[in-house]
Amino acid sequence: MSDSPRIALIATLDTKGDETAYVRDRIVALGGEAIVIDSGILGEAAGCEAGVSRAEVARAGGRELDEVRSAGSRGAAVEQMQEGVRAVLEALWAERRVDGALCLGGAEGALLGAAAMAALPVGVPKLIVSPSASGRRPFGPFVGEGDTLVMHSVIDILGINPISRAIFDNAAAAVVGMARDAGRPAEALGERCVAITMLGHTTPAVMHMLPALEAGGHQPVVFHANGVGGPAMERLIEAEAISGVIDFTLSELANAMHPTGIHATGPRRLTVAGEHGLPQVVVPGCVDFFNQGAREELPENLRSRKQYFHNPVATLVRLTAEEEAELGRIVAERLAGARGPVQVICPTGGFSLADVPGGDLWDPEADAAFIDSLRDSLPSHIAFEEVDAHVDDPEFADLVAERYLTIAKEASHV
């Protein structure tokens, strides 16, 4: 990385000009360079000169600034400006003119910066400083599927005083230090990098298979299948940073079966690897439950279902046989269009640590409904294998690793 890291500094200069100028100067004092991007919409820029004006930002998103201002609502204007900020930062990165990004923003400003940072690869330093980074607010809109850091500004971003100065100094030092001493884009993790999905209830099996994969010359990268991990994996697939997938844990699809599933993902989950022709081994780990919050907060209509007390703020709720059958059809449908080799392996002895005889989520009829539906719905060109084992049995993990090594080798010779 350059000894003089170049930082994209994103802020609304109509309301945060002086503060942006202070942070810009701190970046320069630390040996970096700052490219100020004005993401403001209303008012006039003041207190800091922009390297990329708000008019240029709007134009990068395909609109003139007056069009954005007349969008009809504040929210609509922010959505339109997000496209421009993202396009600007994407272009700067493509031209290798930035090494990291820092945003000073309130509620809307932080979202504008977050949209831009989503265009940068994992590993490139990204930091948002905002008063909205606090309390019970969800951090998903700031972080998305990437590695954006979020720092609470403690006070509003208005004025230079002992508190804001300390926060701004830390933020500038953090982003410059990361860009100069550590930041590396994870755009190419290696030609033999295999992505694996995992939750706590499939951890024993995934841990067991890692040495076999490594001995076979592959680099495992494990994603937590918590509603963000799966999409993050698929984003890296689209960036061509992944060469194959062991989708061992499909809990995100199970969560999508229920309106309140905390780990739910959208309709593209389990389709991206197939679209890119990657070799895949698919295991229905954790398809037996969906995630909810604290047990005492469970909706009334779920309280009669089998449950597993995961921790004080997380309860696992069993899917019914009818839901399992539908889920099996969904998994088959999403795999049907795969352009690369796919091997589906179903353990018949349970899908999670709690899905065992005597376990809180044990329901062999529901498990069978999933397996039967999946088998009957898969197209004939997709290999399907039932194994008399539990998902976390060491022998099952060995089999999954062996199957992946086989199809990966075959795929490399095509």
GROMACS .gro file of C-alpha atoms in nm:
model
  414
    1MET     CA    1   0.000   0.000   0.000
    2SER     CA    2   0.111   0.356  -0.069
    3ASP     CA    3   0.301   0.547   0.200
    4SER     CA    4   0.055   0.829   0.128
    5PRO     CA    5  -0.284   0.656   0.144
    6ARG     CA    6  -0.563   0.823  -0.049
    7ILE     CA    7  -0.888   0.844   0.145
    8ALA     CA    8  -1.229   0.920   0.000
    9LEU     CA    9  -1.391   1.151   0.255
   10ILE     CA   10  -1.770   1.151   0.213
   11ALA     CA   11  -1.989   1.413   0.382
   12THR     CA   12  -2.276   1.655   0.328
   13LEU     CA   13  -2.089   1.983   0.305
   14ASP     CA   14  -2.401   2.196   0.351
   15THR     CA   15  -2.422   2.080   0.714
   16LYS     CA   16  -2.080   1.934   0.795
   17GLY     CA   17  -1.831   2.148   0.603
   18ASP     CA   18  -1.618   2.266   0.894
   19GLU     CA   19  -1.606   1.919   1.045
   20THR     CA   20  -1.509   1.766   0.712
   21ALA     CA   21  -1.233   2.021   0.668
   22TYR     CA   22  -1.097   1.931   1.011
   23VAL     CA   23  -1.092   1.559   0.930
   24ARG     CA   24  -0.940   1.629   0.587
   25ASP     CA   25  -0.659   1.820   0.752
   26ARG     CA   26  -0.604   1.541   1.004
   27ILE     CA   27  -0.575   1.288   0.721
   28VAL     CA   28  -0.315   1.508   0.552
   29ALA     CA   29  -0.127   1.561   0.878
   30LEU     CA   30  -0.106   1.184   0.918
   31GLY     CA   31   0.057   1.152   0.577
   32GLY     CA   32  -0.250   1.076   0.371
   33GLU     CA   33  -0.443   1.246   0.094
   34ALA     CA   34  -0.815   1.324   0.108
   35ILE     CA   35  -1.059   1.333  -0.182
   36VAL     CA   36  -1.366   1.510  -0.046
   37ILE     CA   37  -1.694   1.389  -0.198
   38ASP     CA   38  -1.991   1.615  -0.129
   39SER     CA   39  -2.302   1.400  -0.083
   40GLY     CA   40  -2.521   1.692   0.023
   41ILE     CA   41  -2.853   1.755  -0.149
   42LEU     CA   42  -3.010   2.069  -0.004
   43GLY     CA   43  -2.845   2.392   0.097
   44GLU     CA   44  -2.508   2.513  -0.027
   45ALA     CA   45  -2.165   2.367   0.038
   46ALA     CA   46  -1.959   2.569   0.284
   47GLY     CA   47  -1.652   2.534   0.500
   48CYS     CA   48  -1.471   2.280   0.285
   49GLU     CA   49  -1.383   2.253  -0.080
   50ALA     CA   50  -1.507   1.940  -0.253
   51GLY     CA   51  -1.294   1.729  -0.481
   52VAL     CA   52  -1.616   1.589  -0.626
   53SER     CA   53  -1.908   1.832  -0.608
   54ARG     CA   54  -2.265   1.734  -0.529
   55ALA     CA   55  -2.363   1.820  -0.885
   56GLU     CA   56  -2.101   1.576  -1.011
   57VAL     CA   57  -2.225   1.315  -0.766
   58ALA     CA   58  -2.583   1.349  -0.885
   59ARG     CA   59  -2.468   1.332  -1.247
   60ALA     CA   60  -2.272   1.012  -1.176
   61GLY     CA   61  -2.603   0.859  -1.073
   62GLY     CA   62  -2.765   0.961  -1.399
   63ARG     CA   63  -2.948   1.273  -1.278
   64GLU     CA   64  -2.900   1.644  -1.246
   65LEU     CA   65  -2.892   1.785  -0.893
   66ASP     CA   66  -3.219   1.973  -0.945
   67GLU     CA   67  -3.387   1.643  -1.035
   68VAL     CA   68  -3.270   1.491  -0.710
   69ARG     CA   69  -3.388   1.792  -0.513
   70SER     CA   70  -3.734   1.764  -0.667
   71ALA     CA   71  -3.765   1.389  -0.605
   72GLY     CA   72  -4.076   1.443  -0.395
   73SER     CA   73  -3.951   1.343  -0.052
   74ARG     CA   74  -3.632   1.341   0.152
   75GLY     CA   75  -3.617   0.963   0.136
   76ALA     CA   76  -3.654   0.954  -0.242
   77ALA     CA   77  -3.383   1.216  -0.283
   78VAL     CA   78  -3.146   1.019  -0.060
   79GLU     CA   79  -3.210   0.701  -0.261
   80GLN     CA   80  -3.127   0.882  -0.584
   81MET     CA   81  -2.816   1.045  -0.441
   82GLN     CA   82  -2.698   0.706  -0.309
   83GLU     CA   83  -2.666   0.588  -0.668
   84GLY     CA   84  -2.441   0.882  -0.748
   85VAL     CA   85  -2.214   0.850  -0.444
   86ARG     CA   86  -2.173   0.480  -0.508
   87ALA     CA   87  -2.092   0.540  -0.875
   88VAL     CA   88  -1.830   0.800  -0.784
   89LEU     CA   89  -1.652   0.578  -0.532
   90GLU     CA   90  -1.677   0.278  -0.762
   91ALA     CA   91  -1.506   0.477  -1.039
   92LEU     CA   92  -1.235   0.604  -0.806
   93TRP     CA   93  -1.161   0.249  -0.693
   94ALA     CA   94  -1.161   0.115  -1.051
   95GLU     CA   95  -0.902   0.378  -1.137
   96ARG     CA   96  -0.708   0.292  -0.817
   97ARG     CA   97  -0.728   0.650  -0.699
   98VAL     CA   98  -0.841   0.563  -0.344
   99ASP     CA   99  -0.711   0.324  -0.078
  100GLY     CA  100  -0.993   0.364   0.174
  101ALA     CA  101  -1.307   0.559   0.261
  102LEU     CA  102  -1.433   0.760   0.559
  103CYS     CA  103  -1.780   0.907   0.602
  104LEU     CA  104  -1.904   1.169   0.848
  105GLY     CA  105  -2.280   1.152   0.850
  106GLY     CA  106  -2.602   1.189   1.041
  107ALA     CA  107  -2.901   0.967   0.966
  108GLU     CA  108  -2.911   1.028   0.590
  109GLY     CA  109  -2.544   1.113   0.544
  110ALA     CA  110  -2.435   0.783   0.697
  111LEU     CA  111  -2.666   0.591   0.463
  112LEU     CA  112  -2.522   0.780   0.166
  113GLY     CA  113  -2.171   0.686   0.274
  114ALA     CA  114  -2.272   0.327   0.339
  115ALA     CA  115  -2.415   0.291  -0.011
  116ALA     CA  116  -2.086   0.411  -0.156
  117MET     CA  117  -1.873   0.185   0.062
  118ALA     CA  118  -2.074  -0.118  -0.049
  119ALA     CA  119  -1.903  -0.075  -0.388
  120LEU     CA  120  -1.559  -0.138  -0.238
  121PRO     CA  121  -1.422  -0.492  -0.202
  122VAL     CA  122  -1.388  -0.663   0.133
  123GLY     CA  123  -1.052  -0.570   0.284
  124VAL     CA  124  -1.050  -0.209   0.166
  125PRO     CA  125  -1.073   0.015   0.477
  126LYS     CA  126  -1.416   0.171   0.526
  127LEU     CA  127  -1.531   0.371   0.828
  128ILE     CA  128  -1.855   0.555   0.905
  129VAL     CA  129  -1.872   0.802   1.194
  130SER     CA  130  -2.231   0.879   1.292
  131PRO     CA  131  -2.455   0.955   1.590
  132SER     CA  132  -2.692   0.695   1.442
  133ALA     CA  133  -2.443   0.422   1.531
  134SER     CA  134  -2.598   0.373   1.873
  135GLY     CA  135  -2.887   0.242   2.074
  136ARG     CA  136  -3.116  -0.026   1.931
  137ARG     CA  137  -3.080   0.082   1.570
  138PRO     CA  138  -3.007  -0.198   1.320
  139PHE     CA  139  -2.658  -0.180   1.173
  140GLY     CA  140  -2.750  -0.368   0.857
  141PRO     CA  141  -2.808  -0.050   0.653
  142PHE     CA  142  -2.456   0.069   0.741
  143VAL     CA  143  -2.261  -0.256   0.712
  144GLY     CA  144  -2.463  -0.457   0.460
  145GLU     CA  145  -2.269  -0.768   0.353
  146GLY     CA  146  -1.927  -0.604   0.375
  147ASP     CA  147  -1.671  -0.509   0.637
  148THR     CA  148  -1.756  -0.144   0.697
  149LEU     CA  149  -1.660  -0.022   1.044
  150VAL     CA  150  -1.908   0.197   1.229
  151MET     CA  151  -1.802   0.443   1.501
  152HIS     CA  152  -2.044   0.620   1.731
  153SER     CA  153  -1.975   0.993   1.723
  154VAL     CA  154  -2.118   1.027   2.079
  155ILE     CA  155  -2.237   1.380   2.001
  156ASP     CA  156  -2.391   1.515   1.684
  157ILE     CA  157  -2.151   1.605   1.406
  158LEU     CA  158  -2.173   1.980   1.448
  159GLY     CA  159  -1.879   2.185   1.567
  160ILE     CA  160  -1.522   2.119   1.672
  161ASN     CA  161  -1.494   2.071   2.048
  162PRO     CA  162  -1.298   1.843   2.282
  163ILE     CA  163  -1.534   1.548   2.228
  164SER     CA  164  -1.572   1.574   1.850
  165ARG     CA  165  -1.202   1.645   1.811
  166ALA     CA  166  -1.115   1.321   1.992
  167ILE     CA  167  -1.361   1.121   1.780
  168PHE     CA  168  -1.247   1.277   1.452
  169ASP     CA  169  -0.879   1.232   1.539
  170ASN     CA  170  -0.938   0.863   1.610
  171ALA     CA  171  -1.137   0.817   1.291
  172ALA     CA  172  -0.873   0.981   1.073
  173ALA     CA  173  -0.593   0.784   1.238
  174ALA     CA  174  -0.789   0.462   1.202
  175VAL     CA  175  -0.862   0.490   0.831
  176VAL     CA  176  -0.514   0.620   0.741
  177GLY     CA  177  -0.349   0.351   0.951
  178MET     CA  178  -0.559   0.075   0.796
  179ALA     CA  179  -0.499   0.199   0.443
  180ARG     CA  180  -0.125   0.240   0.493
  181ASP     CA  181  -0.043  -0.062   0.705
  182ALA     CA  182  -0.305  -0.330   0.643
  183GLY     CA  183  -0.579  -0.266   0.390
  184ARG     CA  184  -0.584  -0.524   0.113
  185PRO     CA  185  -0.876  -0.597  -0.118
  186ALA     CA  186  -0.999  -0.956  -0.104
  187GLU     CA  187  -1.082  -0.956  -0.473
  188ALA     CA  188  -0.896  -1.278  -0.543
  189LEU     CA  189  -0.876  -1.519  -0.251
  190GLY     CA  190  -0.709  -1.784  -0.464
  191GLU     CA  191  -0.798  -2.025  -0.739
  192ARG     CA  192  -0.854  -2.305  -0.487
  193CYS     CA  193  -1.056  -2.114  -0.229
  194VAL     CA  194  -1.366  -2.302  -0.112
  195ALA     CA  195  -1.644  -2.119   0.073
  196ILE     CA  196  -1.829  -2.307   0.347
  197THR     CA  197  -2.143  -2.203   0.535
  198MET     CA  198  -2.172  -2.284   0.905
  199LEU     CA  199  -2.369  -2.213   1.223
  200GLY     CA  200  -2.307  -2.330   1.577
  201HIS     CA  201  -2.524  -2.634   1.510
  202THR     CA  202  -2.304  -2.748   1.224
  203THR     CA  203  -1.970  -2.634   1.366
  204PRO     CA  204  -1.846  -2.985   1.466
  205ALA     CA  205  -1.879  -3.118   1.112
  206VAL     CA  206  -1.730  -2.813   0.942
  207MET     CA  207  -1.433  -2.807   1.178
  208HIS     CA  208  -1.378  -3.176   1.117
  209MET     CA  209  -1.364  -3.142   0.739
  210LEU     CA  210  -1.120  -2.851   0.722
  211PRO     CA  211  -0.797  -3.057   0.748
  212ALA     CA  212  -0.908  -3.285   0.462
  213LEU     CA  213  -0.983  -2.988   0.239
  214GLU     CA  214  -0.651  -2.826   0.322
  215ALA     CA  215  -0.466  -3.152   0.260
  216GLY     CA  216  -0.637  -3.161  -0.080
  217GLY     CA  217  -0.487  -2.824  -0.166
  218HIS     CA  218  -0.791  -2.608  -0.099
  219GLN     CA  219  -0.821  -2.299   0.123
  220PRO     CA  220  -1.145  -2.308   0.326
  221VAL     CA  221  -1.319  -1.978   0.405
  222VAL     CA  222  -1.609  -2.019   0.648
  223PHE     CA  223  -1.916  -1.792   0.646
  224HIS     CA  224  -2.160  -1.764   0.935
  225ALA     CA  225  -2.503  -1.842   0.788
  226ASN     CA  226  -2.683  -1.574   0.988
  227GLY     CA  227  -2.867  -1.384   0.713
  228VAL     CA  228  -2.555  -1.191   0.615
  229GLY     CA  229  -2.293  -1.463   0.578
  230GLY     CA  230  -2.458  -1.639   0.286
  231PRO     CA  231  -2.512  -1.323   0.082
  232ALA     CA  232  -2.158  -1.207   0.170
  233MET     CA  233  -2.025  -1.535   0.034
  234GLU     CA  234  -2.227  -1.491  -0.282
  235ARG     CA  235  -2.103  -1.135  -0.324
  236LEU     CA  236  -1.748  -1.271  -0.323
  237ILE     CA  237  -1.852  -1.535  -0.575
  238GLU     CA  238  -1.971  -1.256  -0.803
  239ALA     CA  239  -1.635  -1.084  -0.751
  240GLU     CA  240  -1.469  -1.408  -0.869
  241ALA     CA  241  -1.291  -1.447  -0.535
  242ILE     CA  242  -1.430  -1.797  -0.468
  243SER     CA  243  -1.359  -2.111  -0.670
  244GLY     CA  244  -1.607  -2.353  -0.512
  245VAL     CA  245  -1.872  -2.390  -0.242
  246ILE     CA  246  -1.969  -2.635   0.029
  247ASP     CA  247  -2.307  -2.491   0.126
  248PHE     CA  248  -2.327  -2.699   0.441
  249THR     CA  249  -2.579  -2.484   0.628
  250LEU     CA  250  -2.904  -2.368   0.466
  251SER     CA  251  -3.057  -2.205   0.773
  252GLU     CA  252  -3.102  -1.877   0.586
  253LEU     CA  253  -3.349  -2.047   0.352
  254ALA     CA  254  -3.525  -2.209   0.647
  255ASN     CA  255  -3.560  -1.867   0.808
  256ALA     CA  256  -3.716  -1.731   0.491
  257MET     CA  257  -4.001  -1.980   0.537
  258HIS     CA  258  -4.142  -1.767   0.819
  259PRO     CA  259  -4.218  -1.393   0.814
  260THR     CA  260  -4.024  -1.334   1.136
  261GLY     CA  261  -3.718  -1.545   1.059
  262ILE     CA  262  -3.429  -1.333   1.182
  263HIS     CA  263  -3.172  -1.492   0.950
  264ALA     CA  264  -3.385  -1.483   0.637
  265THR     CA  265  -3.233  -1.398   0.300
  266GLY     CA  266  -3.378  -1.313  -0.039
  267PRO     CA  267  -3.463  -1.521  -0.346
  268ARG     CA  268  -3.109  -1.524  -0.491
  269ARG     CA  269  -2.965  -1.724  -0.201
  270LEU     CA  270  -2.837  -2.060  -0.331
  271THR     CA  271  -2.846  -1.951  -0.694
  272VAL     CA  272  -2.531  -1.742  -0.737
  273ALA     CA  273  -2.272  -2.021  -0.728
  274GLY     CA  274  -2.476  -2.209  -0.985
  275GLU     CA  275  -2.504  -1.905  -1.210
  276HIS     CA  276  -2.125  -1.876  -1.207
  277GLY     CA  277  -2.071  -2.243  -1.276
  278LEU     CA  278  -1.883  -2.319  -0.955
  279PRO     CA  279  -1.863  -2.672  -0.819
  280GLN     CA  280  -2.099  -2.710  -0.523
  281VAL     CA  281  -2.167  -2.964  -0.255
  282VAL     CA  282  -2.495  -2.878  -0.082
  283VAL     CA  283  -2.591  -3.013   0.262
  284PRO     CA  284  -2.920  -2.919   0.433
  285GLY     CA  285  -2.761  -2.834   0.766
  286CYS     CA  286  -2.994  -2.645   1.004
  287VAL     CA  287  -3.300  -2.664   0.777
  288ASP     CA  288  -3.498  -2.788   1.078
  289PHE     CA  289  -3.542  -2.448   1.245
  290PHE     CA  290  -3.575  -2.075   1.203
  291ASN     CA  291  -3.430  -1.813   1.436
  292GLN     CA  292  -3.624  -1.596   1.678
  293GLY     CA  293  -3.534  -1.365   1.965
  294ALA     CA  294  -3.561  -1.422   2.340
  295ARG     CA  295  -3.793  -1.705   2.440
  296GLU     CA  296  -4.022  -1.478   2.640
  297GLU     CA  297  -4.068  -1.260   2.331
  298LEU     CA  298  -4.185  -1.540   2.101
  299PRO     CA  299  -4.510  -1.460   1.918
  300GLU     CA  300  -4.809  -1.643   2.062
  301ASN     CA  301  -4.859  -1.852   1.747
  302LEU     CA  302  -4.510  -2.004   1.781
  303ARG     CA  303  -4.511  -2.097   2.147
  304SER     CA  304  -4.663  -2.441   2.094
  305ARG     CA  305  -4.387  -2.545   1.851
  306LYS     CA  306  -4.075  -2.736   1.944
  307GLN     CA  307  -3.808  -2.489   2.057
  308TYR     CA  308  -3.441  -2.486   2.144
  309PHE     CA  309  -3.304  -2.234   2.396
  310HIS     CA  310  -2.989  -2.122   2.213
  311ASN     CA  311  -2.898  -1.829   2.439
  312PRO     CA  312  -3.085  -1.556   2.632
  313VAL     CA  313  -3.155  -1.358   2.313
  314ALA     CA  314  -3.194  -1.641   2.060
  315THR     CA  315  -3.452  -1.918   2.032
  316LEU     CA  316  -3.464  -2.179   1.756
  317VAL     CA  317  -3.815  -2.278   1.646
  318ARG     CA  318  -3.889  -2.601   1.460
  319LEU     CA  319  -4.033  -2.596   1.109
  320THR     CA  320  -4.341  -2.810   1.049
  321ALA     CA  321  -4.354  -3.103   0.809
  322GLU     CA  322  -4.553  -2.892   0.565
  323GLU     CA  323  -4.295  -2.614   0.578
  324GLU     CA  324  -4.014  -2.866   0.536
  325ALA     CA  325  -4.176  -3.008   0.224
  326GLU     CA  326  -4.206  -2.661   0.075
  327LEU     CA  327  -3.847  -2.583   0.169
  328GLY     CA  328  -3.728  -2.897  -0.009
  329ARG     CA  329  -3.899  -2.778  -0.327
  330ILE     CA  330  -3.742  -2.433  -0.293
  331VAL     CA  331  -3.390  -2.576  -0.251
  332ALA     CA  332  -3.440  -2.792  -0.559
  333GLU     CA  333  -3.575  -2.501  -0.762
  334ARG     CA  334  -3.279  -2.278  -0.676
  335LEU     CA  335  -3.026  -2.545  -0.768
  336ALA     CA  336  -3.199  -2.646  -1.090
  337GLY     CA  337  -3.036  -2.379  -1.306
  338ALA     CA  338  -2.678  -2.444  -1.188
  339ARG     CA  339  -2.424  -2.438  -1.471
  340GLY     CA  340  -2.156  -2.617  -1.271
  341PRO     CA  341  -2.144  -2.956  -1.100
  342VAL     CA  342  -2.370  -2.995  -0.797
  343GLN     CA  343  -2.376  -3.278  -0.542
  344VAL     CA  344  -2.657  -3.276  -0.283
  345ILE     CA  345  -2.593  -3.491   0.025
  346CYS     CA  346  -2.871  -3.541   0.282
  347PRO     CA  347  -2.806  -3.688   0.627
  348THR     CA  348  -3.111  -3.887   0.737
  349GLY     CA  349  -3.023  -3.881   1.108
  350GLY     CA  350  -3.085  -3.512   1.180
  351PHE     CA  351  -2.996  -3.166   1.052
  352SER     CA  352  -2.865  -2.989   1.366
  353LEU     CA  353  -2.723  -3.054   1.711
  354ALA     CA  354  -3.075  -3.035   1.857
  355ASP     CA  355  -3.227  -3.252   1.583
  356VAL     CA  356  -3.134  -3.588   1.737
  357PRO     CA  357  -3.343  -3.855   1.915
  358GLY     CA  358  -3.450  -3.697   2.242
  359GLY     CA  359  -3.335  -3.353   2.129
  360ASP     CA  360  -3.554  -3.045   2.154
  361LEU     CA  361  -3.597  -3.020   1.775
  362TRP     CA  362  -3.616  -3.392   1.691
  363ASP     CA  363  -3.895  -3.452   1.439
  364PRO     CA  364  -3.813  -3.739   1.201
  365GLU     CA  365  -4.140  -3.698   1.011
  366ALA     CA  366  -4.061  -3.334   0.932
  367ASP     CA  367  -3.703  -3.427   0.835
  368ALA     CA  368  -3.836  -3.698   0.603
  369ALA     CA  369  -4.078  -3.451   0.446
  370PHE     CA  370  -3.785  -3.227   0.353
  371ILE     CA  371  -3.571  -3.509   0.216
  372ASP     CA  372  -3.855  -3.666   0.014
  373SER     CA  373  -3.956  -3.331  -0.132
  374LEU     CA  374  -3.599  -3.236  -0.220
  375ARG     CA  375  -3.526  -3.573  -0.382
  376ASP     CA  376  -3.847  -3.572  -0.584
  377SER     CA  377  -3.806  -3.209  -0.697
  378LEU     CA  378  -3.442  -3.208  -0.804
  379PRO     CA  379  -3.378  -3.237  -1.178
  380SER     CA  380  -3.217  -3.562  -1.285
  381HIS     CA  381  -2.882  -3.402  -1.375
  382ILE     CA  382  -2.813  -3.305  -1.012
  383ALA     CA  383  -2.656  -3.583  -0.807
  384PHE     CA  384  -2.849  -3.666  -0.490
  385GLU     CA  385  -2.727  -3.887  -0.207
  386GLU     CA  386  -2.892  -3.993   0.120
  387VAL     CA  387  -2.659  -4.093   0.401
  388ASP     CA  388  -2.756  -4.279   0.717
  389ALA     CA  389  -2.583  -4.034   0.950
  390HIS     CA  390  -2.632  -3.717   1.150
  391VAL     CA  391  -2.516  -3.390   0.994
  392ASP     CA  392  -2.240  -3.353   1.256
  393ASP     CA  393  -2.108  -3.709   1.245
  394PRO     CA  394  -1.734  -3.712   1.163
  395GLU     CA  395  -1.792  -3.981   0.899
  396PHE     CA  396  -2.049  -3.760   0.728
  397ALA     CA  397  -1.809  -3.465   0.729
  398ASP     CA  398  -1.540  -3.687   0.576
  399LEU     CA  399  -1.780  -3.789   0.300
  400VAL     CA  400  -1.875  -3.429   0.221
  401ALA     CA  401  -1.510  -3.326   0.199
  402GLU     CA  402  -1.435  -3.625  -0.027
  403ARG     CA  403  -1.726  -3.542  -0.257
  404TYR     CA  404  -1.614  -3.181  -0.286
  405LEU     CA  405  -1.255  -3.273  -0.365
  406THR     CA  406  -1.383  -3.506  -0.637
  407ILE     CA  407  -1.613  -3.261  -0.815
  408ALA     CA  408  -1.363  -2.977  -0.778
  409LYS     CA  409  -1.097  -3.190  -0.946
  410GLU     CA  410  -1.336  -3.287  -1.223
  411ALA     CA  411  -1.440  -2.925  -1.272
  412SER     CA  412  -1.078  -2.813  -1.303
  413HIS     CA  413  -1.029  -3.053  -1.595
  414VAL     CA  414  -1.331  -2.933  -1.793
   0.00000   0.00000   0.00000
